[in-house]
Amino acid sequence: MAAEVMLMNEIEATAAQMGIDMNTDFSSIQLPPGENCGIISDDDDVYHDDQLEFDSGFGNVIVVDNLPVVPREKFEKLEGVIRKIYSQIGVIKEDGLWMPVDPETKKTLGYCFIEYNTPQEAELAKEKTHGYKLDRAHIFAVNMFDDFDKYMKVPDEWAPPEIKPYTPGENLQKWLADEKARDQFVIRAGTDTEVLWNDARQSKTEPVYKRTFWTESFVQWSPMGTYLATVHRQGAAVWGGANTFNRLMRYAHPQVKLIDFSPGEKFLVTYSSHEPSNPRDANRVVINIFDVRTGKVMRDFKGSADEFAVGGAGGVAGNSWPVFRWGGGKEDKYFAKLGKNMISVYETETFSLIDKKSLKVENVVDFSWSPTDPIIALFVPELGGGNQPARVSLVQMPGKEELRQKNLFSISDCKMYWQSNGDYLAVKADRYTKTKKSTYTGFELFRIKERDIPIEVLELDNKNDKIIAFAWEPKGHRFAVIHGDNPRPDVSFYSMRSTHNLGRVAKLTTLKGKQANALFWSPGGRFIVLAGLKGFNGQLEFFNVDELETMATAEHFMATDVEWDPTGRYVATSVTSVHEMENGFNIWSFNGRLLYRILKDHFFQFLWRPRPPSFLTPEKEEEIARNLKKYSKKYEAEDQDVSMLLSEQDREKRRMLKEEWEKWVSEWRRAQEEEKLERQKLRDGEASDEEEEYEAKEVEVEEVLDVSEEVLSFEE
Amino acid sequence: MRPILMKGHERPLTFLKYNRDGDLLFSCAKDHTPTVWFADNGERLGTYRGHNGAVWTCDVSRDSMRLITGSADQTVKLWNVQKGTQLYTFNFGSPARSVEFAIGDKLAVITTDPFMELTSAIHVKRIAGDSTEQTEESVLVIKGPQGRINRAVWGPLNRTIISAGEDAVIRIWDSETGKLLKESDKESGHKKTITSLTKAADGSHFLSGSLDKSAKLWDTRTLTLIKTYSTERPVNAVAMSPLLDHVVLGGGQDASAVTTTDHRAGKFEAKFYEKILQEEIGGVKGHFGPINALAFNPDGKSFSSGGEDGYVRLHHFDPDYFNIKI
């Protein structure tokens, strides 16, 4: 579905060339009925859809099976019960409920047909009541009437499925075995999507794969970098391979808008929102959860947008994504959704609710999973005008035991930040001052891995400071905060393990008056980029938190995005097409040296390919860190070779260019010489030609301006 | 060295031209009066009054006696350089965009814009030695290319005419018959409007600047693409040093596209590139609007730039400039 993309200015240029006035009011144009000039209207497919629904006829009929078999006396009663159940879901058509009766026994046959007004209602009824327990012996089995055709076609004889010989798949992790240990990234600019190696040693990129119209909206890496997902109108697809990118799987989901991988990249969640047929209704939302490898739909969720609006904050703007948040680390064991007064936690073995019940929490507005453990942190705001305090609690899954709870008073808002190892949880609490006119901010710091989960309260030196950004050091015990009200805020660093007192949080330092509004820790910790995006025009400060010193300050003018590569060796800053000018990206070393810069018009995305977590044990990693000198020797030698080779290549290239140029110049000289006489003729024989040496002659010109005679009296 | 700021125009600059000796600098602007300056100290020498519209272009004869100017008032005028008097006026039905004297100054090539019913055209006029004998007739009129032709110059020995403009194609025409001889390759050529074109001192190669954010160096005789210089901005003006292997690109975003208040956003810089290695050497800042015109002094020791801001900046190079090594 490669749509012809034409820029407005191109259209205008073409129109100008063809002499068409572009200032026409398009809505004033009336096409003759039935004539579309070959242009399909945007809402044509909507009309088309409606048509289909009417044509199929039985799309709004469901068959309910496993009903009790009752004699005639009880017929009315049973019908009443069924009508009651099903009219709750939608409007049953007049005479739309038919329960057949055995003509001999006069007993019902144990099933009935229900016809709704719309297929949507029928669909919903099937969703909601399939598996409904009327009593122990009668669990409803609900099917769409149309599906019966499908089931009828199943052959009676069972034929064993053909066993296909096993073909080993490609090594999807091959990029990790790059000889030069480089990292890949994907960029999207204009209609092109490109995967490139970051060849920092040679200060350039090396192409891996490029495709025009690869995606219709955006691309996304899976969390461990195995797949690249593309999003299309018909669904999503994932790509990968040893040396190139082949399509590995497709996931059909019409008009998919958003996608989300589970952290262990076993599952893919897709989301779409559809305009309702009745404009007063909320949008219909469809969410599918696919198994990434098989492409099977593991579970789908359908409903109105209101049901999926998170914590009431969804509203018109839509839902906060992801609707389903994955928990339990890389095993992809659980996923959860915030509902009204509850959190629905599902587990992926059966794709059903844990204990078949949602976790009931009155008025819960936010929750988040620990990145490593099946622990949910949830927040309930203040109730009853302050009579019931707000609270944050930690709940262990699947047991749903509350591990720790903390009540908070006069809270206006609250945000939760997990440290990447799940060791710490910081809760940023905005509290009202006594007058309730303004707010101030404090932090509640939970030490998850310690006994009884101790909580500490941290307030900033100036507690009235506004918090602009907060970020944990990945895998570390430090965090950084940007705070302050003035245009140049301060940046403070804290440690959860100060040298004197391991159990206390302590401030490391405060950097005053920085032009920063975003924090980007290196994935390996220790280094951080303090970035001033948007209003600060792309100021960058590369800071070493171990030594507490600034390594470099730089600027990537108008930068909109900053991203560390997964190894923490390089930083990419980019200007995406939210700005018209300067589009492109810069690659920096971790210490703030600009390595190279690439400009691309209409630049949309820059994403480093993530790496799976290391298999090395922490002990082994430490050992490597200790013997770094030994290992680094080899790489230093390699670096030197590369730089030698580079300068050699560079010299060679320059020599070639010079030679080539010389050839041109001598050619021109020759032609110039040949044409010399003719040129002189054109100039009426004037000999001086451009090729003569430029010569400055000094010519003195005397001009008599005025001559006047004056009689001077002669005196003696 | 500090640049000399020459404030004489009230509207954006459009074109700059040094005479052959390099002692005079002619400037054209959207106000109606071309101006001549001493190229050494930036002193204003005089103006040429008579046009009734923006003046887009000019050229000066080899002997610095005569000036030809093309204007949006649909005329091209010949002037006496010394006295500032009009010698002759060519009338066209549409604005004149570029003019150039041929070798020998006996012919001039003039391009006119598409206007009302008229398409753009390249006119060749004979220039009489004695202006009282000057006639209106064209020796040759070439029509064909779509859109505005921003620049047309003479090829070697006046045998060809090289034109470039809005359709991003460079064309070489036979100046006798008006036949199209060569067209630049669509693939390797410019992608957007070519805004400027300047020849090397000996006419053997020329440099074209385009809104596609690049400038390209071409062989005049074969129209072979030799070099490409990429920049971050649309290029409005180009110049080549006659002394060193340097090229200068000037530009900036369109005045209408200035969305940010920060002056850096525009990058209204004259950028220097190594001609052979195509590498950026440096930049000269100063204008607070896009650069519309650039010209090198024929001695290669100074250059001037004219901006949308109405200033002409005259830069004499520091001695260091002549020792740049990359």
mmCIF file with all atom_site columns, N, CA and C in Angstrom, chain A residues 6 101 104 111 120 145 166 184 196 199 219 237 257 401 457 604 614 619 625 637 640 646 653 709:
data_model
loop_
_atom_site.group_PDB
_atom_site.id
_atom_site.type_symbol
_atom_site.label_atom_id
_atom_site.label_alt_id
_atom_site.label_comp_id
_atom_site.label_asym_id
_atom_site.label_entity_id
_atom_site.label_seq_id
_atom_site.pdbx_PDB_ins_code
_atom_site.Cartn_x
_atom_site.Cartn_y
_atom_site.Cartn_z
_atom_site.occupancy
_atom_site.B_iso_or_equiv
_atom_site.pdbx_formal_charge
_atom_site.auth_seq_id
_atom_site.auth_comp_id
_atom_site.auth_asym_id
_atom_site.auth_atom_id
_atom_site.pdbx_PDB_model_num
ATOM 1  N N  . MET A 1 6   ? 2.775   13.331  -1.740  1.00 0.00 ? 6   MET A N  1
ATOM 2  C CA . MET A 1 6   ? 3.143   14.528  -2.477  1.00 0.00 ? 6   MET A CA 1
ATOM 3  C C  . MET A 1 6   ? 3.085   15.686  -1.501  1.00 0.00 ? 6   MET A C  1
ATOM 4  N N  . VAL A 1 101 ? -38.597 -26.001 19.961  1.00 0.00 ? 101 VAL A N  1
ATOM 5  C CA . VAL A 1 101 ? -39.170 -27.014 20.856  1.00 0.00 ? 101 VAL A CA 1
ATOM 6  C C  . VAL A 1 101 ? -39.292 -28.325 20.086  1.00 0.00 ? 101 VAL A C  1
ATOM 7  N N  . GLU A 1 104 ? -42.170 -33.639 19.491  1.00 0.00 ? 104 GLU A N  1
ATOM 8  C CA . GLU A 1 104 ? -42.692 -34.850 20.138  1.00 0.00 ? 104 GLU A CA 1
ATOM 9  C C  . GLU A 1 104 ? -42.789 -34.687 21.641  1.00 0.00 ? 104 GLU A C  1
ATOM 10 N N  . TYR A 1 111 ? -31.242 -25.013 23.160  1.00 0.00 ? 111 TYR A N  1
ATOM 11 C CA . TYR A 1 111 ? -30.564 -23.873 22.544  1.00 0.00 ? 111 TYR A CA 1
ATOM 12 C C  . TYR A 1 111 ? -31.595 -22.872 22.049  1.00 0.00 ? 111 TYR A C  1
ATOM 13 N N  . GLN A 1 120 ? -22.851 -5.426  15.968  1.00 0.00 ? 120 GLN A N  1
ATOM 14 C CA . GLN A 1 120 ? -21.986 -5.074  17.094  1.00 0.00 ? 120 GLN A CA 1
ATOM 15 C C  . GLN A 1 120 ? -22.553 -5.607  18.391  1.00 0.00 ? 120 GLN A C  1
ATOM 16 N N  . PHE A 1 145 ? -24.232 -16.807 14.556  1.00 0.00 ? 145 PHE A N  1
ATOM 17 C CA . PHE A 1 145 ? -24.950 -17.686 13.643  1.00 0.00 ? 145 PHE A CA 1
ATOM 18 C C  . PHE A 1 145 ? -24.117 -17.935 12.380  1.00 0.00 ? 145 PHE A C  1
ATOM 19 N N  . TYR A 1 166 ? 11.499  -29.704 9.741   1.00 0.00 ? 166 TYR A N  1
ATOM 20 C CA . TYR A 1 166 ? 11.994  -28.537 10.475  1.00 0.00 ? 166 TYR A CA 1
ATOM 21 C C  . TYR A 1 166 ? 13.070  -27.817 9.658   1.00 0.00 ? 166 TYR A C  1
ATOM 22 N N  . GLN A 1 184 ? 23.488  -0.980  15.898  1.00 0.00 ? 184 GLN A N  1
ATOM 23 C CA . GLN A 1 184 ? 22.658  -0.567  14.769  1.00 0.00 ? 184 GLN A CA 1
ATOM 24 C C  . GLN A 1 184 ? 21.616  0.433   15.234  1.00 0.00 ? 184 GLN A C  1
ATOM 25 N N  . LEU A 1 196 ? 21.048  1.287   9.896   1.00 0.00 ? 196 LEU A N  1
ATOM 26 C CA . LEU A 1 196 ? 22.456  1.598   9.665   1.00 0.00 ? 196 LEU A CA 1
ATOM 27 C C  . LEU A 1 196 ? 23.306  1.101   10.823  1.00 0.00 ? 196 LEU A C  1
ATOM 28 N N  . ASP A 1 199 ? 29.252  3.327   12.706  1.00 0.00 ? 199 ASP A N  1
ATOM 29 C CA . ASP A 1 199 ? 30.681  3.035   12.636  1.00 0.00 ? 199 ASP A CA 1
ATOM 30 C C  . ASP A 1 199 ? 31.427  4.241   13.186  1.00 0.00 ? 199 ASP A C  1
ATOM 31 N N  . VAL A 1 219 ? 8.010   2.887   13.005  1.00 0.00 ? 219 VAL A N  1
ATOM 32 C CA . VAL A 1 219 ? 8.675   1.616   13.239  1.00 0.00 ? 219 VAL A CA 1
ATOM 33 C C  . VAL A 1 219 ? 9.076   1.553   14.705  1.00 0.00 ? 219 VAL A C  1
ATOM 34 N N  . ALA A 1 237 ? 3.751   -5.767  11.321  1.00 0.00 ? 237 ALA A N  1
ATOM 35 C CA . ALA A 1 237 ? 4.617   -6.844  10.851  1.00 0.00 ? 237 ALA A CA 1
ATOM 36 C C  . ALA A 1 237 ? 5.933   -6.739  11.588  1.00 0.00 ? 237 ALA A C  1
ATOM 37 N N  . LYS A 1 257 ? -3.215  1.441   15.390  1.00 0.00 ? 257 LYS A N  1
ATOM 38 C CA . LYS A 1 257 ? -2.637  2.757   15.667  1.00 0.00 ? 257 LYS A CA 1
ATOM 39 C C  . LYS A 1 257 ? -1.372  2.646   16.497  1.00 0.00 ? 257 LYS A C  1
ATOM 40 N N  . GLU A 1 401 ? -0.812  -10.024 47.794  1.00 0.00 ? 401 GLU A N  1
ATOM 41 C CA . GLU A 1 401 ? -0.574  -9.564  49.169  1.00 0.00 ? 401 GLU A CA 1
ATOM 42 C C  . GLU A 1 401 ? -0.029  -8.154  49.112  1.00 0.00 ? 401 GLU A C  1
ATOM 43 N N  . VAL A 1 457 ? 11.850  9.718   53.549  1.00 0.00 ? 457 VAL A N  1
ATOM 44 C CA . VAL A 1 457 ? 11.261  10.919  52.953  1.00 0.00 ? 457 VAL A CA 1
ATOM 45 C C  . VAL A 1 457 ? 12.390  11.862  52.598  1.00 0.00 ? 457 VAL A C  1
ATOM 46 N N  . PHE A 1 604 ? 12.020  11.788  10.939  1.00 0.00 ? 604 PHE A N  1
ATOM 47 C CA . PHE A 1 604 ? 10.956  11.457  11.881  1.00 0.00 ? 604 PHE A CA 1
ATOM 48 C C  . PHE A 1 604 ? 11.433  10.678  13.093  1.00 0.00 ? 604 PHE A C  1
ATOM 49 N N  . SER A 1 614 ? 22.847  -8.795  29.218  1.00 0.00 ? 614 SER A N  1
ATOM 50 C CA . SER A 1 614 ? 24.071  -9.583  29.161  1.00 0.00 ? 614 SER A CA 1
ATOM 51 C C  . SER A 1 614 ? 23.893  -10.904 29.905  1.00 0.00 ? 614 SER A C  1
ATOM 52 N N  . GLU A 1 619 ? 29.441  -11.021 38.923  1.00 0.00 ? 619 GLU A N  1
ATOM 53 C CA . GLU A 1 619 ? 30.818  -11.270 39.364  1.00 0.00 ? 619 GLU A CA 1
ATOM 54 C C  . GLU A 1 619 ? 31.766  -11.203 38.172  1.00 0.00 ? 619 GLU A C  1
ATOM 55 N N  . ALA A 1 625 ? 35.714  -5.635  34.582  1.00 0.00 ? 625 ALA A N  1
ATOM 56 C CA . ALA A 1 625 ? 35.956  -4.228  34.874  1.00 0.00 ? 625 ALA A CA 1
ATOM 57 C C  . ALA A 1 625 ? 37.318  -4.050  35.553  1.00 0.00 ? 625 ALA A C  1
ATOM 58 N N  . ALA A 1 637 ? 44.880  -1.297  20.083  1.00 0.00 ? 637 ALA A N  1
ATOM 59 C CA . ALA A 1 637 ? 45.679  -1.608  18.891  1.00 0.00 ? 637 ALA A CA 1
ATOM 60 C C  . ALA A 1 637 ? 44.801  -1.547  17.650  1.00 0.00 ? 637 ALA A C  1
ATOM 61 N N  . GLN A 1 640 ? 44.045  1.948   16.683  1.00 0.00 ? 640 GLN A N  1
ATOM 62 C CA . GLN A 1 640 ? 45.174  2.592   16.037  1.00 0.00 ? 640 GLN A CA 1
ATOM 63 C C  . GLN A 1 640 ? 45.262  2.164   14.564  1.00 0.00 ? 640 GLN A C  1
ATOM 64 N N  . LEU A 1 646 ? 42.599  4.842   8.128   1.00 0.00 ? 646 LEU A N  1
ATOM 65 C CA . LEU A 1 646 ? 41.756  5.968   7.745   1.00 0.00 ? 646 LEU A CA 1
ATOM 66 C C  . LEU A 1 646 ? 42.586  7.098   7.160   1.00 0.00 ? 646 LEU A C  1
ATOM 67 N N  . LYS A 1 653 ? 42.530  9.366   -0.977  1.00 0.00 ? 653 LYS A N  1
ATOM 68 C CA . LYS A 1 653 ? 41.344  9.984   -1.576  1.00 0.00 ? 653 LYS A CA 1
ATOM 69 C C  . LYS A 1 653 ? 41.682  11.401  -2.033  1.00 0.00 ? 653 LYS A C  1
ATOM 70 N N  . GLU A 1 709 ? 43.075  83.499  -10.923 1.00 0.00 ? 709 GLU A N  1
ATOM 71 C CA . GLU A 1 709 ? 44.150  84.494  -10.795 1.00 0.00 ? 709 GLU A CA 1
ATOM 72 C C  . GLU A 1 709 ? 43.760  85.509  -9.753  1.00 0.00 ? 709 GLU A C  1
#
